[in-house]
Coordinates of C-alpha atoms in Angstrom, one line a residue:
M1 CA 162.6 180.0 160.5
T2 CA 158.6 180.2 159.8
A3 CA 156.3 177.7 158.0
A4 CA 155.9 177.5 154.8
G5 CA 153.3 178.8 152.8
E6 CA 150.8 178.2 150.1
N7 CA 154.3 179.1 147.9
G8 CA 157.5 178.9 150.5
W9 CA 159.4 176.3 151.1
D10 CA 160.2 174.0 153.7
G11 CA 164.6 174.1 153.2
F12 CA 164.6 170.5 151.6
T13 CA 162.3 169.3 148.9
I14 CA 162.5 170.1 145.5
A15 CA 160.0 170.0 142.1
E16 CA 160.8 171.1 139.1
P17 CA 158.7 173.7 137.7
E18 CA 156.6 173.7 134.6
L19 CA 159.0 174.6 131.4
S20 CA 157.1 176.9 128.6
D21 CA 159.1 177.9 125.6
G22 CA 162.2 177.2 127.5
V23 CA 161.5 179.1 129.9
Y24 CA 160.3 177.2 133.8
L25 CA 157.8 178.7 135.6
I26 CA 158.2 178.8 139.5
D27 CA 155.7 179.5 141.6
N28 CA 157.3 178.3 144.8
G29 CA 160.0 177.9 146.9
E30 CA 159.8 174.1 146.0
E31 CA 160.4 175.3 142.6
M32 CA 163.3 178.2 142.9
A33 CA 165.6 175.2 144.9
W34 CA 164.7 173.6 142.0
F35 CA 166.5 175.6 139.9
A36 CA 169.3 177.4 142.3
N37 CA 170.7 173.1 142.2
Q38 CA 170.1 172.7 138.2
V39 CA 171.8 175.3 138.1
N40 CA 174.8 174.6 140.4
G41 CA 174.6 171.0 139.3
G42 CA 175.9 171.9 136.5
N43 CA 172.9 173.4 133.4
Y44 CA 174.2 176.6 133.8
K45 CA 172.6 178.0 131.0
I46 CA 169.1 177.7 132.1
S47 CA 166.7 180.2 132.1
G48 CA 163.9 181.1 134.8
A49 CA 160.9 183.6 135.6
L50 CA 158.2 184.0 138.8
T51 CA 155.0 183.0 139.0
A52 CA 154.0 184.5 142.5
D53 CA 155.1 185.6 145.8
I54 CA 157.9 182.5 147.3
D55 CA 159.1 182.7 150.2
L56 CA 162.2 181.0 150.8
C57 CA 160.7 180.5 155.2
G58 CA 164.4 181.9 156.9
Y59 CA 166.3 178.3 155.5
D60 CA 169.3 178.5 154.4
W61 CA 169.1 179.3 150.5
T62 CA 172.7 178.6 148.4
P63 CA 173.3 181.5 145.8
I64 CA 172.2 180.3 141.7
G65 CA 176.0 180.2 140.0
G66 CA 179.0 179.2 141.6
S67 CA 181.7 181.0 142.6
N68 CA 183.5 181.2 140.1
S69 CA 183.2 182.1 135.9
A70 CA 183.2 178.3 135.5
T71 CA 180.6 177.5 137.5
A72 CA 178.8 180.8 136.0
F73 CA 174.7 181.6 135.9
Q74 CA 175.1 181.9 131.8
G75 CA 170.7 182.2 131.9
N76 CA 167.7 184.3 132.1
F77 CA 165.7 185.2 135.6
D78 CA 162.7 187.8 135.1
G79 CA 160.8 188.5 138.9
Q80 CA 158.1 189.5 136.9
G81 CA 157.2 192.0 139.5
H82 CA 157.1 189.3 142.6
T83 CA 159.3 189.3 146.3
V84 CA 161.3 186.4 147.2
S85 CA 160.8 186.5 151.1
G86 CA 163.1 184.8 153.8
I87 CA 166.4 184.2 152.4
Y88 CA 168.6 183.1 154.5
I89 CA 172.4 183.5 154.2
N90 CA 174.7 182.5 157.3
N91 CA 178.0 182.1 155.9
S92 CA 180.8 184.3 157.1
T93 CA 183.9 182.6 155.9
S94 CA 182.2 181.8 152.0
T95 CA 181.9 184.4 148.3
Y96 CA 179.2 185.1 146.7
Q97 CA 176.6 184.6 149.1
G98 CA 173.3 186.1 147.2
L99 CA 170.3 185.4 145.2
F100 CA 172.8 184.8 143.1
G101 CA 176.1 183.8 143.2
Y102 CA 178.6 184.7 140.4
I103 CA 176.8 185.4 137.3
K104 CA 178.0 186.4 133.4
T105 CA 176.4 187.1 130.2
S106 CA 173.1 187.2 132.2
N107 CA 170.1 189.1 133.0
I108 CA 168.6 189.2 135.9
S109 CA 164.9 191.3 136.4
G110 CA 162.3 192.3 137.9
I111 CA 163.4 190.4 141.7
T112 CA 162.2 191.9 145.2
V113 CA 164.3 190.1 147.8
E114 CA 163.6 190.8 151.8
G115 CA 165.5 188.4 154.9
E116 CA 168.9 188.5 155.6
V117 CA 172.2 187.8 153.8
S118 CA 175.8 187.3 155.4
G119 CA 178.8 186.3 154.0
K120 CA 182.4 187.1 152.9
Q121 CA 182.9 188.7 150.6
Y122 CA 181.0 189.4 147.1
V123 CA 177.7 190.0 148.9
A124 CA 174.8 191.9 147.9
G125 CA 170.6 190.6 147.9
I126 CA 170.6 190.3 144.0
V127 CA 173.6 189.2 142.8
A128 CA 177.2 188.6 144.4
Y129 CA 179.2 189.4 141.6
L130 CA 178.2 191.2 138.0
G131 CA 180.5 188.9 134.7
V132 CA 180.9 189.9 131.7
S133 CA 177.9 191.1 129.3
S134 CA 175.6 190.9 132.3
S135 CA 172.8 193.2 134.0
I136 CA 170.8 193.6 136.3
D137 CA 167.2 195.9 135.9
R138 CA 164.3 196.7 138.2
C139 CA 165.3 195.0 140.9
A140 CA 165.0 195.6 144.3
N141 CA 166.4 195.4 148.2
H142 CA 165.5 195.0 152.2
A143 CA 167.7 192.9 153.0
D144 CA 170.3 192.7 155.5
I145 CA 174.0 192.4 154.4
T146 CA 176.4 191.6 156.6
G147 CA 179.6 191.2 154.8
K148 CA 183.3 190.5 157.1
S149 CA 185.2 192.0 154.4
T150 CA 184.9 193.8 151.0
Y151 CA 183.0 193.9 147.8
V152 CA 179.6 193.9 149.9
G153 CA 176.6 195.7 148.1
G154 CA 172.2 195.7 148.5
I155 CA 171.9 195.2 145.1
T156 CA 175.1 193.6 143.8
G157 CA 178.8 193.0 145.9
S158 CA 180.2 194.6 142.9
V159 CA 179.6 195.9 138.7
S160 CA 183.6 194.0 138.2
Q161 CA 182.8 194.2 134.1
A162 CA 183.2 197.5 131.7
T163 CA 180.2 195.7 129.4
A164 CA 178.1 195.0 132.8
K165 CA 175.1 196.8 133.7
L166 CA 173.1 198.1 136.3
T167 CA 170.5 200.1 135.3
N168 CA 166.6 201.1 137.6
C169 CA 167.3 199.0 141.2
Y170 CA 167.5 200.4 144.9
N171 CA 167.8 199.4 148.3
T172 CA 166.1 199.8 151.9
G173 CA 168.1 197.4 154.0
N174 CA 171.1 198.2 155.6
I175 CA 174.5 197.1 155.0
S176 CA 177.7 196.5 157.1
G177 CA 181.4 195.7 155.8
T178 CA 185.2 196.6 155.7
T179 CA 186.2 198.4 152.2
N180 CA 183.8 199.2 149.2
C181 CA 180.6 198.9 150.8
G182 CA 177.3 200.7 149.1
G183 CA 173.6 201.2 149.4
V184 CA 173.6 199.8 145.8
A185 CA 176.6 197.5 144.7
G186 CA 180.0 197.6 146.1
Y187 CA 182.4 198.2 143.6
N188 CA 181.6 199.3 140.1
N189 CA 184.4 199.2 137.0
A190 CA 184.4 202.4 135.2
S191 CA 183.2 201.4 132.0
A192 CA 180.4 199.5 133.6
V193 CA 177.2 201.9 133.1
I194 CA 174.6 202.2 135.6
E195 CA 172.0 204.4 136.0
N196 CA 168.5 205.6 137.8
V197 CA 169.7 203.7 141.1
F198 CA 168.4 205.2 145.3
N199 CA 169.6 203.9 148.3
L200 CA 167.7 204.0 151.6
G201 CA 169.0 201.7 154.0
E202 CA 172.3 202.9 156.1
V203 CA 176.1 201.4 155.0
S204 CA 178.9 201.0 156.8
G205 CA 182.4 200.2 156.7
T206 CA 185.9 202.0 155.0
T207 CA 185.4 203.3 150.9
V208 CA 181.7 203.1 151.6
A209 CA 178.6 205.4 149.6
A210 CA 175.5 204.8 149.6
C211 CA 174.6 204.2 146.8
I212 CA 178.3 203.0 144.8
G213 CA 180.8 202.3 147.0
G214 CA 184.7 201.9 146.1
T215 CA 187.7 204.7 144.3
T216 CA 187.1 203.5 141.2
K217 CA 185.6 206.8 139.0
K218 CA 181.6 207.0 139.0
S219 CA 181.1 208.7 135.2
K220 CA 178.9 206.5 134.3
S221 CA 177.7 206.1 136.9
V222 CA 174.3 208.6 137.0
N223 CA 171.0 209.8 137.8
M224 CA 171.6 208.7 142.0
F225 CA 170.2 209.2 145.0
A226 CA 170.6 208.9 147.8
I227 CA 168.9 210.9 151.7
K228 CA 172.8 210.7 152.9
E229 CA 176.4 211.4 152.5
Y230 CA 179.3 208.5 153.6
S231 CA 183.4 208.6 152.1
I232 CA 182.7 208.4 149.0
V233 CA 179.9 210.2 147.6
E234 CA 180.6 210.7 143.4
G235 CA 177.9 210.9 141.8
Q236 CA 175.9 211.4 143.5
T237 CA 173.1 213.3 144.8
T238 CA 172.0 214.2 147.8
V239 CA 168.4 214.6 148.5
T240 CA 165.9 215.1 151.9
E241 CA 163.0 212.6 153.0
E242 CA 160.4 215.4 152.1
Q243 CA 161.6 215.1 148.3
M244 CA 162.1 211.2 148.3
A245 CA 158.0 211.3 149.5
S246 CA 157.5 214.3 147.1
G247 CA 157.3 212.9 143.6
E248 CA 160.3 214.4 142.6
I249 CA 163.1 211.3 142.8
A250 CA 160.1 209.1 140.9
Y251 CA 160.1 211.5 138.7
L252 CA 163.8 211.9 138.1
L253 CA 164.6 208.4 138.2
G254 CA 162.3 208.0 135.0
D255 CA 159.7 205.5 134.0
A256 CA 160.9 202.7 135.4
Y257 CA 159.4 204.5 138.4
G258 CA 156.4 205.3 140.7
Q259 CA 155.0 206.4 143.6
E260 CA 151.4 206.9 144.7
I261 CA 152.2 210.5 146.9
G262 CA 150.6 210.8 150.1
K263 CA 151.6 207.0 150.5
D264 CA 154.7 206.1 149.6
T265 CA 157.4 207.4 151.4
H266 CA 160.0 206.7 148.5
P267 CA 159.6 205.7 144.5
V268 CA 158.3 201.8 143.5
I269 CA 159.5 199.6 140.7
G270 CA 156.6 200.2 138.9
G271 CA 154.3 202.8 140.5
L272 CA 152.1 205.8 139.9
K273 CA 153.5 207.5 137.4
V274 CA 154.2 210.7 138.0
L275 CA 153.5 213.1 136.3
Y276 CA 155.5 217.4 137.4
N277 CA 153.1 220.3 136.9
E278 CA 156.6 223.3 136.0
T279 CA 154.0 226.4 136.4
E280 CA 153.6 225.3 139.4
N281 CA 156.6 223.1 141.0
R282 CA 154.3 220.5 141.7
Y283 CA 154.9 216.7 141.9
Y284 CA 151.2 215.4 140.8
N285 CA 149.7 211.4 140.3
E286 CA 147.4 211.8 137.1
E287 CA 143.8 212.1 138.4
N288 CA 141.9 208.9 139.0
V289 CA 140.0 207.9 136.1
P290 CA 139.5 204.3 136.2
D291 CA 139.5 203.2 132.0
G292 CA 137.8 199.9 130.4
I293 CA 134.3 198.8 130.1
N294 CA 131.8 199.2 132.8
S295 CA 135.0 200.6 134.4
I296 CA 132.6 202.8 135.9
T297 CA 129.3 201.5 138.3
T298 CA 127.6 205.1 138.2
Q299 CA 124.1 204.3 136.9
T300 CA 122.4 206.3 134.6
S301 CA 118.8 206.7 135.7
D302 CA 117.6 209.4 137.3
I303 CA 120.2 212.4 136.8
W304 CA 119.3 215.5 136.4
Y305 CA 121.2 218.8 134.3
N306 CA 119.9 222.1 134.9
M307 CA 119.7 224.3 131.8
H308 CA 123.1 224.8 131.6
G309 CA 124.5 221.2 131.2
I310 CA 125.6 220.3 135.2
R311 CA 124.5 217.6 137.3
I312 CA 122.9 217.8 139.6
A313 CA 120.9 216.2 143.1
A314 CA 117.7 216.5 142.3
P315 CA 115.6 218.9 140.5
C316 CA 114.4 221.5 142.9
K317 CA 111.0 224.0 143.0
T318 CA 112.7 227.1 141.2
G319 CA 114.9 227.1 137.2
I320 CA 114.4 224.3 134.3
Y321 CA 115.1 221.0 133.9
I322 CA 115.2 218.4 131.2
K323 CA 114.9 215.1 131.4
N324 CA 113.8 213.0 128.5
G325 CA 114.8 209.3 129.0
K326 CA 117.3 209.2 125.7
K327 CA 120.1 207.6 125.3
V328 CA 122.6 208.5 123.1
F329 CA 126.5 207.0 122.0
S330 CA 129.5 210.0 121.2
C331 CA 131.9 208.2 118.3
F332 CA 134.7 210.6 117.9
S333 CA 133.9 212.3 121.2
C334 CA 136.7 214.9 121.3
G335 CA 136.1 216.9 124.6
G336 CA 132.7 216.6 124.6
G337 CA 131.5 219.5 122.4
S338 CA 128.7 216.8 121.2
T339 CA 127.8 216.0 124.2
M340 CA 127.1 218.8 126.2
G341 CA 124.3 219.4 123.7
Y342 CA 122.4 216.0 124.5
K343 CA 123.0 216.7 127.4
L344 CA 120.5 220.1 127.5
A345 CA 118.5 218.0 125.6
G346 CA 117.3 216.0 128.1
Y347 CA 119.8 212.9 127.0
T348 CA 121.9 210.6 128.4
V349 CA 124.6 209.6 127.2
V350 CA 126.4 206.5 128.3
G351 CA 128.7 206.0 127.0
N352 CA 131.9 206.9 124.2
C353 CA 135.2 206.8 121.6
E354 CA 137.8 208.8 121.1
I355 CA 140.7 207.4 119.7
D356 CA 143.7 210.6 120.9
E357 CA 144.7 210.0 125.0
D358 CA 144.4 213.6 125.8
M359 CA 141.0 214.1 123.7
E360 CA 139.8 210.6 125.8
A361 CA 141.3 212.6 129.2
I362 CA 139.5 215.6 128.9
Y363 CA 136.5 213.5 128.5
K364 CA 135.9 212.0 131.1
Q365 CA 136.7 214.4 133.0
N366 CA 133.7 216.5 131.4
H367 CA 131.0 213.9 131.3
H368 CA 131.9 210.0 133.0
P369 CA 131.1 208.1 130.3
K370 CA 129.5 205.1 132.0
H371 CA 131.0 202.4 129.0
T372 CA 134.1 204.5 127.6
Y373 CA 136.2 203.0 124.1
L374 CA 140.2 204.4 123.6
M375 CA 140.6 203.2 120.5
D376 CA 139.9 203.7 116.6
I377 CA 136.0 203.5 115.8
R378 CA 137.0 201.0 113.2
D379 CA 139.4 199.1 116.0
F380 CA 135.6 199.9 117.9
N381 CA 133.4 198.5 114.9
R382 CA 135.3 195.3 115.1
L383 CA 134.5 194.2 118.9
G384 CA 131.1 192.6 118.2
T385 CA 130.7 192.2 121.6
Y386 CA 129.0 195.6 123.1
P387 CA 127.0 195.5 127.0
D388 CA 123.7 195.6 126.5
E389 CA 123.3 199.7 127.4
L390 CA 124.7 200.4 124.0
K391 CA 122.1 197.5 121.7
E392 CA 119.4 200.3 123.0
L393 CA 120.2 203.4 121.5
D394 CA 118.0 206.0 120.7
I395 CA 120.8 207.7 118.8
L396 CA 124.8 207.1 118.0
D397 CA 125.7 210.2 117.4
G398 CA 128.5 210.7 114.8
S399 CA 129.6 213.9 115.3
P400 CA 132.7 214.8 112.8
P401 CA 136.3 215.4 115.1

């Protein structure tokens, strides 16, 4: 156990969170414990959302939702990309163990779990049992999961119903059980949709898989990746750690994932977008060019250009250089043709407005404007508030596209 910090839990205190539009907004461990008590006390259909990372500090956790359909959690819970750390469950004789226990007609999304969970069967980091008309999306498990029996997984112990859905999730924790164990899910209903998942954790037991355990068909389990193979490989694509690190798998997993290539060793949910150059067979991130008003802090004074419009550090003894001290803002800027003309005439171009995203990217790469607006010119005109520098222009360029 660790000492409870600002958002931590002391193991016994509960506090009612703020209710907004029918959703409880949870920003600490005390409020998370209150929410669990409410559900397990019979208020099965309430909904919650995390507004901050929270720490359960290694105190015994009772799963949200009971151990059967009658006591299942039936609300929605959105982690909003936050982490629940310090989860601790050690109930080797109890079933349906996880942050959530049994859920039905419920949607769980945007949660990352860290810690350790141990139970008998139906054991997982996020949801022990994924029931009828329920879904898990954009969740990650980093906790070690141990089951004394069957149905053990990183994200869920079992995708049990045909109407259940598991998407855009991954596991890095170690998974251990007897039968029906998987890095992502211990078992699947053959008709349930499972897609865009991967596993990096170790898995031990029988009838186990790196991704989805059990011997049922996996024709609806697609786009699944892992770096190891176990007794069940159906539906799985086995890749290397180098592929995981390269951006390739993040690209293949789709829009829910990203990866900062050269820093992240595997895809992450909501990470930096990965692009693919087919000609060069290369995965890469977009150039990190800041967007928005005042996002670039380069000073516009004492900037010099030669007669070819190329910016230089300072004039030298030979050659002709122009700088007239006047400022221009470019509307309908496209890729910056007219801007180059103003530069050659000695103007400093302090900003631009462009509606097309591709053209705006080209303009920023070529000219590095201090004030840039990606929007319709009519929306720009309606802003009302502008930086002082844009109120002291010498020319407002309206060159047509």
